Short mmCIF file of C-alpha atoms in Angstrom, two decimals:
data_model
loop_
_atom_site.label_atom_id
_atom_site.label_comp_id
_atom_site.label_asym_id
_atom_site.label_seq_id
_atom_site.Cartn_x
_atom_site.Cartn_y
_atom_site.Cartn_z
CA MET A 83 82.79 50.33 94.70
CA GLY A 84 85.63 51.15 92.33
CA GLU A 85 83.89 54.22 90.93
CA PRO A 86 85.18 56.85 93.37
CA MET A 87 88.73 55.78 92.57
CA GLN A 88 88.10 56.14 88.82
CA SER A 89 86.48 59.48 89.43
CA GLU A 90 89.48 60.69 91.43
CA MET A 91 91.75 59.70 88.56
CA ARG A 92 89.87 61.86 86.07
CA LYS A 93 91.88 64.83 84.87
CA THR A 94 90.61 68.33 85.48
CA ILE A 95 89.39 69.60 82.12
CA VAL A 96 90.15 73.22 81.37
CA LEU A 97 88.90 75.04 78.28
CA ILE A 98 90.76 78.12 77.07
CA ILE A 99 88.66 80.34 74.81
CA ASP A 100 91.07 82.96 73.50
CA ASP A 101 91.98 84.08 69.99
CA GLU A 102 95.66 84.48 70.98
CA VAL A 103 97.58 81.31 70.12
CA GLY A 104 100.28 82.28 72.65
CA ILE A 105 97.74 82.30 75.46
CA GLN A 106 96.50 78.85 74.48
CA ASP A 107 100.10 77.57 74.41
CA VAL A 108 101.01 79.02 77.80
CA PHE A 109 97.97 77.46 79.49
CA ALA A 110 98.88 74.07 78.01
CA PHE A 111 102.51 74.49 79.09
CA LEU A 112 101.49 75.34 82.66
CA LEU A 113 98.51 73.10 83.25
CA GLU A 114 99.15 69.86 81.38
CA PRO A 115 102.19 68.89 83.51
CA ILE A 116 100.10 69.24 86.67
CA GLY A 117 97.42 66.89 85.50
CA CYS A 118 94.94 68.97 83.54
CA GLU A 119 93.52 68.28 80.13
CA VAL A 120 93.65 71.60 78.28
CA LEU A 121 91.18 72.22 75.45
CA HIS A 122 91.45 75.20 73.11
CA ALA A 123 89.02 77.35 71.20
CA SER A 124 90.02 80.39 69.15
CA ASP A 125 86.75 82.27 69.34
CA GLY A 126 83.41 82.28 71.08
CA LEU A 127 81.57 80.06 68.62
CA GLU A 128 84.31 77.42 68.72
CA GLY A 129 84.25 77.58 72.51
CA LEU A 130 80.50 76.98 72.66
CA ALA A 131 80.88 74.07 70.25
CA VAL A 132 83.45 72.45 72.58
CA LEU A 133 81.10 72.92 75.54
CA GLU A 134 78.30 71.19 73.60
CA ASN A 135 80.39 68.04 73.40
CA ARG A 136 82.58 68.02 76.49
CA GLN A 137 82.05 68.44 80.17
CA VAL A 138 84.56 71.05 81.30
CA ASP A 139 85.57 71.87 84.89
CA VAL A 140 86.82 75.41 84.34
CA VAL A 141 86.57 77.78 81.37
CA PHE A 142 89.11 80.59 80.93
CA LEU A 143 87.29 83.07 78.69
CA ASP A 144 88.79 86.09 76.93
CA ILE A 145 86.49 89.07 76.50
CA HIS A 146 87.68 90.51 73.19
CA MET A 147 87.41 87.95 70.43
CA PRO A 148 86.26 87.82 66.82
CA ARG A 149 82.89 86.36 65.80
CA LEU A 150 81.46 86.11 69.33
CA ASN A 151 82.85 88.08 72.24
CA GLY A 152 83.36 86.74 75.75
CA VAL A 153 80.34 88.44 77.28
CA GLU A 154 78.02 86.89 74.72
CA VAL A 155 79.68 83.50 75.19
CA LEU A 156 79.16 83.76 78.95
CA ARG A 157 75.51 84.72 78.43
CA ARG A 158 74.93 81.59 76.32
CA ILE A 159 76.86 79.40 78.78
CA ARG A 160 74.67 80.69 81.64
CA GLU A 161 71.47 79.91 79.71
CA LYS A 162 72.43 76.24 79.63
CA ASN A 163 74.65 75.84 82.67
CA PRO A 164 74.19 78.31 85.54
CA THR A 165 76.93 76.66 87.63
CA GLN A 166 79.70 76.34 85.00
CA ARG A 167 82.93 77.81 86.41
CA VAL A 168 84.03 80.59 84.09
CA ILE A 169 87.07 82.80 84.68
CA VAL A 170 86.76 85.88 82.50
CA MET A 171 90.03 87.47 81.34
CA SER A 172 90.10 91.13 80.41
CA SER A 173 92.85 93.05 78.71
CA SER A 174 91.53 96.51 79.58
CA SER A 175 90.89 97.85 76.12
CA ASP A 176 87.49 99.14 77.23
CA PRO A 177 88.02 102.41 79.11
CA PHE A 178 84.77 102.11 81.04
CA GLY A 179 85.09 98.45 81.95
CA SER A 180 81.54 97.87 80.72
CA ALA A 181 82.28 94.40 79.34
CA GLU A 182 83.83 93.41 82.67
CA ASN A 183 80.81 94.70 84.57
CA GLU A 184 78.51 92.83 82.22
CA ALA A 185 80.52 89.65 82.87
CA ARG A 186 80.11 90.14 86.63
CA LYS A 187 76.36 90.57 86.17
CA LEU A 188 76.34 87.29 84.27
CA ARG A 189 77.92 85.67 87.34
CA ALA A 190 81.42 85.09 86.01
CA THR A 191 83.23 83.06 88.69
CA VAL A 192 85.85 85.78 88.69
CA VAL A 193 86.97 88.56 86.33
CA VAL A 194 90.73 89.04 86.09
CA GLU A 195 92.92 91.43 84.16
CA LYS A 196 95.78 90.40 81.94
CA PRO A 197 98.71 90.10 82.23
CA ILE A 198 98.28 86.98 84.32
CA GLY A 199 101.35 85.11 85.53
CA ALA A 200 101.78 81.36 86.05
CA ASP A 201 101.13 81.56 89.78
CA ASP A 202 97.97 83.60 89.12
CA ILE A 203 96.67 81.02 86.67
CA ILE A 204 97.25 78.11 89.04
CA ALA A 205 95.81 80.06 91.98
CA LEU A 206 92.71 80.90 89.92
CA LEU A 207 92.24 77.27 89.08
CA GLU A 208 92.57 76.32 92.75
CA GLU A 209 90.17 79.04 93.86
CA SER A 210 87.60 78.38 91.18
CA GLY A 211 87.06 74.77 92.14
CA ASN A 212 87.03 73.33 95.62
CA GLY A 213 89.96 70.95 95.28
CA TRP A 214 90.47 71.49 91.57
CA SER A 215 92.41 68.31 90.95
CA LEU A 216 89.44 66.22 92.08
CA PRO A 217 86.37 65.68 89.93
CA GLN A 218 83.80 68.42 89.94
CA GLY A 219 81.15 68.09 92.63
CA SER A 220 83.20 65.77 94.83
CA MET B 1282 101.17 152.28 95.53
CA VAL B 1283 102.55 150.39 92.58
CA HIS B 1284 102.86 146.64 93.18
CA PRO B 1285 106.54 145.92 94.00
CA ASP B 1286 106.76 143.30 91.24
CA ASP B 1287 105.52 145.80 88.65
CA LYS B 1288 107.84 148.66 89.57
CA PRO B 1289 110.06 147.97 86.53
CA LEU B 1290 106.98 148.42 84.30
CA MET B 1291 106.21 151.72 85.99
CA GLU B 1292 109.80 152.88 85.66
CA LYS B 1293 109.79 152.02 81.97
CA ALA B 1294 106.54 153.97 81.54
CA ILE B 1295 108.11 157.05 83.15
CA SER B 1296 111.24 156.69 81.04
CA ASP B 1297 109.08 156.39 77.87
CA LEU B 1298 107.10 159.41 78.92
CA TYR B 1299 110.19 161.63 79.03
CA LYS B 1300 111.65 160.05 75.93
CA PHE B 1301 108.59 160.15 73.67
CA GLY B 1302 106.28 162.58 75.42
CA HIS B 1303 103.60 159.98 76.00
CA THR B 1304 103.26 156.48 77.35
CA GLU B 1305 100.80 153.63 77.83
CA GLY B 1306 101.10 150.86 80.31
CA GLU B 1307 99.31 148.29 82.43
CA TYR B 1308 100.44 147.41 85.91
CA ARG B 1309 99.19 146.42 89.32
CA ILE B 1310 98.68 148.74 92.26
CA VAL B 1311 98.20 147.89 95.91
CA ARG B 1312 95.19 149.69 97.36
CA THR B 1313 95.23 151.14 100.85
CA ASP B 1314 93.20 148.17 102.10
CA GLY B 1315 95.91 145.84 100.78
CA SER B 1316 93.90 144.53 97.82
CA ILE B 1317 95.49 144.43 94.38
CA ALA B 1318 94.03 146.13 91.30
CA TRP B 1319 95.14 146.25 87.67
CA VAL B 1320 95.21 149.69 86.07
CA SER B 1321 95.72 150.99 82.56
CA ASP B 1322 97.77 154.18 82.55
CA ARG B 1323 97.76 156.52 79.53
CA THR B 1324 99.66 159.70 80.07
CA HIS B 1325 101.32 162.41 78.08
CA LEU B 1326 103.53 165.36 78.86
CA VAL B 1327 102.21 168.90 78.50
CA TYR B 1328 104.89 171.45 77.64
CA ASP B 1329 105.04 175.18 78.27
CA LYS B 1330 105.68 177.73 75.52
CA SER B 1331 109.42 177.33 75.84
CA GLY B 1332 109.12 173.59 75.28
CA ALA B 1333 109.88 172.59 78.85
CA PRO B 1334 107.73 169.94 80.53
CA LEU B 1335 104.92 171.65 82.43
CA ARG B 1336 102.75 168.84 83.72
CA ILE B 1337 101.59 165.29 83.06
CA ASP B 1338 98.04 164.68 81.88
CA GLY B 1339 96.67 161.20 81.89
CA ILE B 1340 93.89 158.75 82.50
CA VAL B 1341 94.21 155.85 84.87
CA THR B 1342 91.50 153.20 84.38
CA ASP B 1343 90.74 150.28 86.67
CA ILE B 1344 91.00 147.19 84.40
CA THR B 1345 90.95 144.56 87.15
CA GLN B 1346 87.81 142.87 85.82
CA ARG B 1347 89.17 142.67 82.28
CA LYS B 1348 92.46 141.23 83.56
CA GLN B 1349 90.59 138.72 85.70
CA ALA B 1350 88.52 137.63 82.70
CA GLU B 1351 91.68 137.31 80.58
CA LYS B 1352 93.36 135.24 83.29
CA GLU B 1353 90.33 132.97 83.63
CA LYS B 1354 90.23 132.53 79.85
CA GLU B 1355 93.92 131.61 79.77
CA GLU B 1356 93.48 129.16 82.62
CA LEU B 1357 90.47 127.60 80.91
CA GLN B 1358 92.41 127.26 77.67
CA ALA B 1359 95.32 125.68 79.54
CA GLN B 1360 92.91 123.27 81.26
CA LEU B 1361 91.29 122.38 77.95
CA MET B 1362 94.68 121.73 76.41
CA GLN B 1363 95.67 119.59 79.39
CA SER B 1364 92.39 117.64 79.16
CA ALA B 1365 92.86 117.11 75.45
CA LYS B 1366 96.38 115.79 76.01
CA MET B 1367 95.21 113.50 78.79
CA ALA B 1368 92.35 112.22 76.63
CA ALA B 1369 94.78 111.47 73.79
CA VAL B 1370 97.12 109.58 76.12
CA GLY B 1371 94.13 107.77 77.63
CA GLN B 1372 92.85 106.65 74.26
CA LEU B 1373 96.30 105.46 73.29
CA ALA B 1374 96.75 103.69 76.63
CA GLY B 1375 93.45 101.83 76.40
CA GLY B 1376 94.30 100.69 72.90
CA ILE B 1377 97.85 99.54 73.57
CA ALA B 1378 96.92 97.90 76.89
CA HIS B 1379 94.92 95.29 74.99
CA GLU B 1380 97.74 94.70 72.53
CA ILE B 1381 100.45 94.54 75.20
CA ASN B 1382 98.71 92.63 78.00
CA ASN B 1383 98.13 89.58 75.80
CA PRO B 1384 101.79 89.09 74.83
CA LEU B 1385 102.80 89.94 78.41
CA THR B 1386 100.61 87.12 79.68
CA VAL B 1387 102.40 84.75 77.31
CA ILE B 1388 105.88 86.02 78.29
CA LEU B 1389 105.12 85.97 82.01
CA GLY B 1390 103.38 82.61 81.88
CA PHE B 1391 106.24 80.88 80.09
CA ALA B 1392 108.95 82.59 82.15
CA GLU B 1393 107.31 81.72 85.47
CA GLY B 1394 106.47 78.22 84.26
CA LEU B 1395 110.08 77.63 83.15
CA ALA B 1396 111.44 79.02 86.42
CA LYS B 1397 109.40 76.43 88.32
CA ARG B 1398 110.96 73.60 86.33
CA LEU B 1399 114.57 74.64 86.95
CA ALA B 1400 116.75 72.82 89.42
CA PRO B 1401 118.23 75.05 92.12
CA GLY B 1402 121.38 76.77 90.86
CA ASP B 1403 120.57 76.21 87.18
CA THR B 1404 122.45 78.70 85.01
CA LEU B 1405 119.19 79.59 83.25
CA GLU B 1406 117.68 80.87 86.47
CA MET B 1407 119.08 84.38 86.13
CA PRO B 1408 117.99 85.00 82.51
CA ILE B 1409 114.55 83.49 83.07
CA LYS B 1410 114.00 85.49 86.26
CA SER B 1411 115.12 88.59 84.34
CA ILE B 1412 112.53 87.96 81.64
CA GLU B 1413 109.89 87.60 84.34
CA ARG B 1414 110.98 90.77 86.18
CA GLU B 1415 111.07 92.90 83.04
CA ALA B 1416 107.68 91.60 81.90
CA VAL B 1417 106.25 92.60 85.29
CA ARG B 1418 107.83 96.03 84.78
CA CYS B 1419 106.14 96.41 81.39
CA GLY B 1420 102.85 95.37 82.97
CA LYS B 1421 103.28 98.04 85.64
CA LEU B 1422 103.90 100.68 82.97
CA VAL B 1423 100.73 99.67 81.15
CA GLN B 1424 98.79 99.84 84.43
CA ASP B 1425 100.17 103.34 85.03
CA LEU B 1426 99.11 104.41 81.55
CA LEU B 1427 95.64 103.07 82.14
CA VAL B 1428 95.11 105.67 84.87
CA PHE B 1429 94.92 108.16 82.00
CA SER B 1430 92.25 106.12 80.24
CA ARG B 1431 90.27 106.00 83.51
CA SER B 1432 89.96 102.29 83.04
CA GLN B 1433 91.33 101.38 86.45
CA LYS B 1434 88.71 98.98 87.69
CA ALA B 1435 89.47 99.34 91.42
CA GLY B 1436 87.05 101.80 92.91
CA PRO B 1437 87.43 104.28 95.74
CA GLU B 1438 86.97 103.38 99.39
CA GLU B 1439 86.84 105.34 102.62
CA LEU B 1440 90.41 105.98 103.67
CA ASP B 1441 92.27 107.19 106.71
CA VAL B 1442 94.77 109.54 105.05
CA VAL B 1443 97.44 109.23 107.74
CA LYS B 1444 97.38 105.43 107.56
CA THR B 1445 97.65 105.58 103.78
CA ILE B 1446 100.59 107.98 103.97
CA GLU B 1447 102.26 105.76 106.58
CA SER B 1448 101.92 102.77 104.22
CA ALA B 1449 103.70 104.75 101.52
CA MET B 1450 106.36 105.79 104.06
CA SER B 1451 108.13 102.43 104.18
CA LEU B 1452 109.39 102.95 100.62
CA ILE B 1453 110.07 106.63 101.20
CA SER B 1454 111.96 106.01 104.47
CA ALA B 1455 114.28 103.51 102.81
CA ARG B 1456 115.28 105.99 100.12
CA ALA B 1457 115.62 108.82 102.65
CA LYS B 1458 118.01 106.71 104.70
CA ASN B 1459 120.12 105.82 101.67
CA SER B 1460 120.28 109.44 100.49
CA ASN B 1461 120.95 110.95 103.91
CA ILE B 1462 117.72 112.94 103.69
CA LYS B 1463 115.92 113.95 106.88
CA LEU B 1464 112.28 112.86 106.87
CA VAL B 1465 109.76 114.93 108.82
CA ARG B 1466 106.13 113.96 109.40
CA ALA B 1467 103.66 116.63 110.50
CA PHE B 1468 100.13 115.27 110.78
CA GLY B 1469 97.30 117.32 112.23
CA GLU B 1470 94.65 115.92 114.51
CA ASN B 1471 91.16 114.78 113.58
CA ILE B 1472 91.88 114.61 109.86
CA PRO B 1473 88.65 113.58 108.11
CA HIS B 1474 88.52 110.43 106.02
CA ILE B 1475 88.42 110.66 102.23
CA PHE B 1476 87.03 108.55 99.40
CA ALA B 1477 89.90 107.46 97.21
CA ASN B 1478 91.73 104.44 95.88
CA SER B 1479 94.35 103.53 98.47
CA ASN B 1480 96.99 102.31 95.98
CA GLN B 1481 96.56 105.38 93.84
CA LEU B 1482 96.88 107.78 96.77
CA GLN B 1483 100.04 105.99 97.89
CA GLN B 1484 101.32 106.31 94.34
CA VAL B 1485 100.75 110.08 94.48
CA ILE B 1486 102.73 110.38 97.73
CA ILE B 1487 105.55 108.15 96.48
CA ASN B 1488 105.82 109.94 93.12
CA LEU B 1489 105.97 113.35 94.81
CA ALA B 1490 108.52 112.08 97.32
CA ASN B 1491 110.66 110.53 94.57
CA ASN B 1492 110.77 113.83 92.70
CA ALA B 1493 111.67 115.56 95.96
CA PHE B 1494 114.57 113.12 96.48
CA ASP B 1495 115.80 113.75 92.94
CA ALA B 1496 115.66 117.50 93.54
CA MET B 1497 117.63 117.24 96.80
CA GLY B 1498 120.39 114.83 95.85
CA GLU B 1499 122.45 113.80 98.83
CA ARG B 1500 121.19 116.13 101.54
CA GLY B 1501 118.06 117.94 102.57
CA THR B 1502 114.76 117.61 104.39
CA LEU B 1503 111.56 116.05 103.09
CA THR B 1504 108.50 117.10 105.04
CA ILE B 1505 105.16 115.40 104.60
CA ARG B 1506 102.22 117.21 106.17
CA ALA B 1507 98.55 116.37 106.39
CA ARG B 1508 95.70 118.30 107.92
CA GLY B 1509 91.98 118.80 107.67
CA LEU B 1510 90.60 122.17 106.67
CA GLU B 1511 87.37 123.86 105.75
CA GLU B 1512 87.00 126.21 102.82
CA ASN B 1513 83.87 127.65 101.23
CA GLY B 1514 81.75 125.44 103.45
CA LYS B 1515 83.47 122.25 102.28
CA ARG B 1516 85.77 120.00 104.24
CA TRP B 1517 89.06 119.03 102.68
CA VAL B 1518 92.14 117.04 103.51
CA GLU B 1519 95.37 118.74 102.56
CA ILE B 1520 98.60 116.82 102.03
CA ARG B 1521 101.85 118.66 101.46
CA VAL B 1522 105.12 117.24 100.24
CA GLU B 1523 107.89 119.78 100.78
CA ASP B 1524 111.55 119.51 99.86
CA THR B 1525 114.62 121.67 100.23
CA GLY B 1526 115.88 120.91 96.74
CA THR B 1527 116.80 122.87 93.67
CA GLY B 1528 113.29 124.12 92.86
CA ILE B 1529 111.57 123.83 89.49
CA PRO B 1530 112.99 126.08 86.74
CA GLU B 1531 110.49 128.68 85.60
CA GLU B 1532 110.58 127.60 81.94
CA ILE B 1533 109.24 124.11 82.69
CA ARG B 1534 106.70 124.94 85.41
CA SER B 1535 103.76 124.98 83.01
CA ARG B 1536 104.68 121.55 81.62
CA ILE B 1537 105.43 119.41 84.67
CA PHE B 1538 102.02 117.71 84.77
CA GLU B 1539 102.17 116.75 81.09
CA PRO B 1540 102.40 113.01 80.52
CA PHE B 1541 105.83 111.95 79.22
CA PHE B 1542 107.42 115.29 80.13
CA THR B 1543 110.59 114.58 82.06
CA THR B 1544 113.84 116.29 82.93
CA LYS B 1545 115.38 113.02 84.01
CA GLU B 1546 117.85 111.20 81.81
CA ALA B 1547 116.66 108.28 79.68
CA GLY B 1548 115.91 105.23 81.79
CA LYS B 1549 115.59 107.21 85.02
CA GLY B 1550 112.04 108.42 84.56
CA THR B 1551 109.09 107.76 82.29
CA GLY B 1552 107.72 111.28 82.57
CA LEU B 1553 104.50 109.85 83.95
CA GLY B 1554 104.98 110.53 87.68
CA LEU B 1555 103.44 113.98 88.02
CA GLY B 1556 100.99 113.39 85.18
CA LEU B 1557 99.69 110.40 87.13
CA CYS B 1558 99.50 112.46 90.33
CA TYR B 1559 97.48 115.11 88.48
CA GLU B 1560 95.10 112.57 86.95
CA ILE B 1561 94.61 110.59 90.17
CA VAL B 1562 93.96 113.71 92.24
CA LYS B 1563 91.60 115.12 89.62
CA ASN B 1564 89.69 111.83 89.40
CA THR B 1565 89.33 111.90 93.19
CA GLY B 1566 87.72 115.35 92.99
CA GLY B 1567 90.76 117.19 94.32
CA THR B 1568 93.42 119.64 93.23
CA ILE B 1569 97.20 119.57 93.06
CA THR B 1570 99.25 122.76 93.06
CA PHE B 1571 102.81 123.71 93.81
CA THR B 1572 105.02 126.55 94.91
CA THR B 1573 108.69 126.54 94.13
CA GLU B 1574 111.74 128.71 94.55
CA ALA B 1575 115.08 128.24 92.84
CA GLY B 1576 117.67 126.94 95.27
CA LYS B 1577 115.22 126.72 98.16
CA GLY B 1578 112.81 123.97 97.31
CA THR B 1579 109.36 122.96 96.17
CA CYS B 1580 106.10 122.29 97.96
CA PHE B 1581 103.33 120.26 96.32
CA THR B 1582 99.89 120.66 97.88
CA VAL B 1583 97.21 118.04 97.28
CA ARG B 1584 93.67 118.78 98.41
CA LEU B 1585 91.08 116.03 98.46
CA PRO B 1586 87.43 116.32 99.45
CA ALA B 1587 86.54 114.88 102.85
CA ALA B 1588 84.31 111.81 102.75
CA ASP B 1589 81.68 113.45 104.93
CA GLY B 1590 81.61 116.88 103.34
CA GLY B 1591 83.50 116.92 100.09
CA ALA B 1592 81.79 118.27 97.00
CA ASN B 1593 82.73 115.23 94.95
CA ALA B 1594 82.65 112.59 97.64
CA LYS B 1595 80.47 109.67 96.64
#
């Protein structure tokens, strides 16, 4: 009987996969005070390792990263979890937008372009999950 | 008849003929049917036994085709140079966008996040809001630059040109009112729709209007026209932005579409306005041209292919 209450208390878990330390810091600064647990990974391989061990509500995924880029990370996420919410962040270094298009094909929840402000980040979190502060699937 | 603009050339040729006994020149003539031809004129004086001029012998050759070919070659070279410049700016823009958008996300995120935590009236509100505003400005500049790298992700859509111009008008009207400039709209009927990016087309209109305001100062008339037309079996939409300003000096006319070329003082213009217009119009399959007269004004003409009959409409 007490389980729904416990479930409602669970923090929303957000994983930031981005090689920019500043981006990781800003997400923590914005999201932790509003009740999220923010996990970090500095490249694609680290990000996949976190996802092996933790259930994450929303992934913010940068496209251009060392070792394993965002598109490849998304491809591997989709192989294991077709419904994982993944917000892909682009910084427009690709003149043809081919990485962004590839991410859309791989069913990214949404593809956004940096710079992203605080309101954008919170709005994306709200949009990506139906009632983001509640447990996934509720 | 010699073309009125080339009369000085003709007069110099005659003067040379009497001075040196022979002359060579190239100038335009107006044929009886009104068409214009280029001719090469080689003449020399024939003297009588006493040394007095007797007659003029010469050959006049029609060189219109050669001149046309030369003009086309020059235009092609100019276009190639323009394309090369745009490609260089595009490459640079794509590269720096990645490097700048990441730190901008950090700056914006922290500034907006801090602003939310301030109590009303906090003395830090102004500096933090300033950081936010200036970061947004940098982001806008990067977005503008990305037009040159063709990496704008928003695609074209079918647009009603008049509606798009009217959306741009709210900004233009405000500046016209402040500058005491008369604003005239002249829209034709049944203007066909076009395929373009709405924001970009508005940007073209606003950039052209802003330059017009700068050229007019504190008084004048800005006229924005739009009409549909058919040329060479294709349907086009033509937009004109006309001002009664100072006109564009001859020495800079060939450079106005170059990115970063500006006559405005530092801080007043990035030199991207017309370059962006050129790139946006070109990417939409259209053309942008201008006519200008010192002291009378400038008219920019943008032609875009109609959605239902344009050569490049997709």
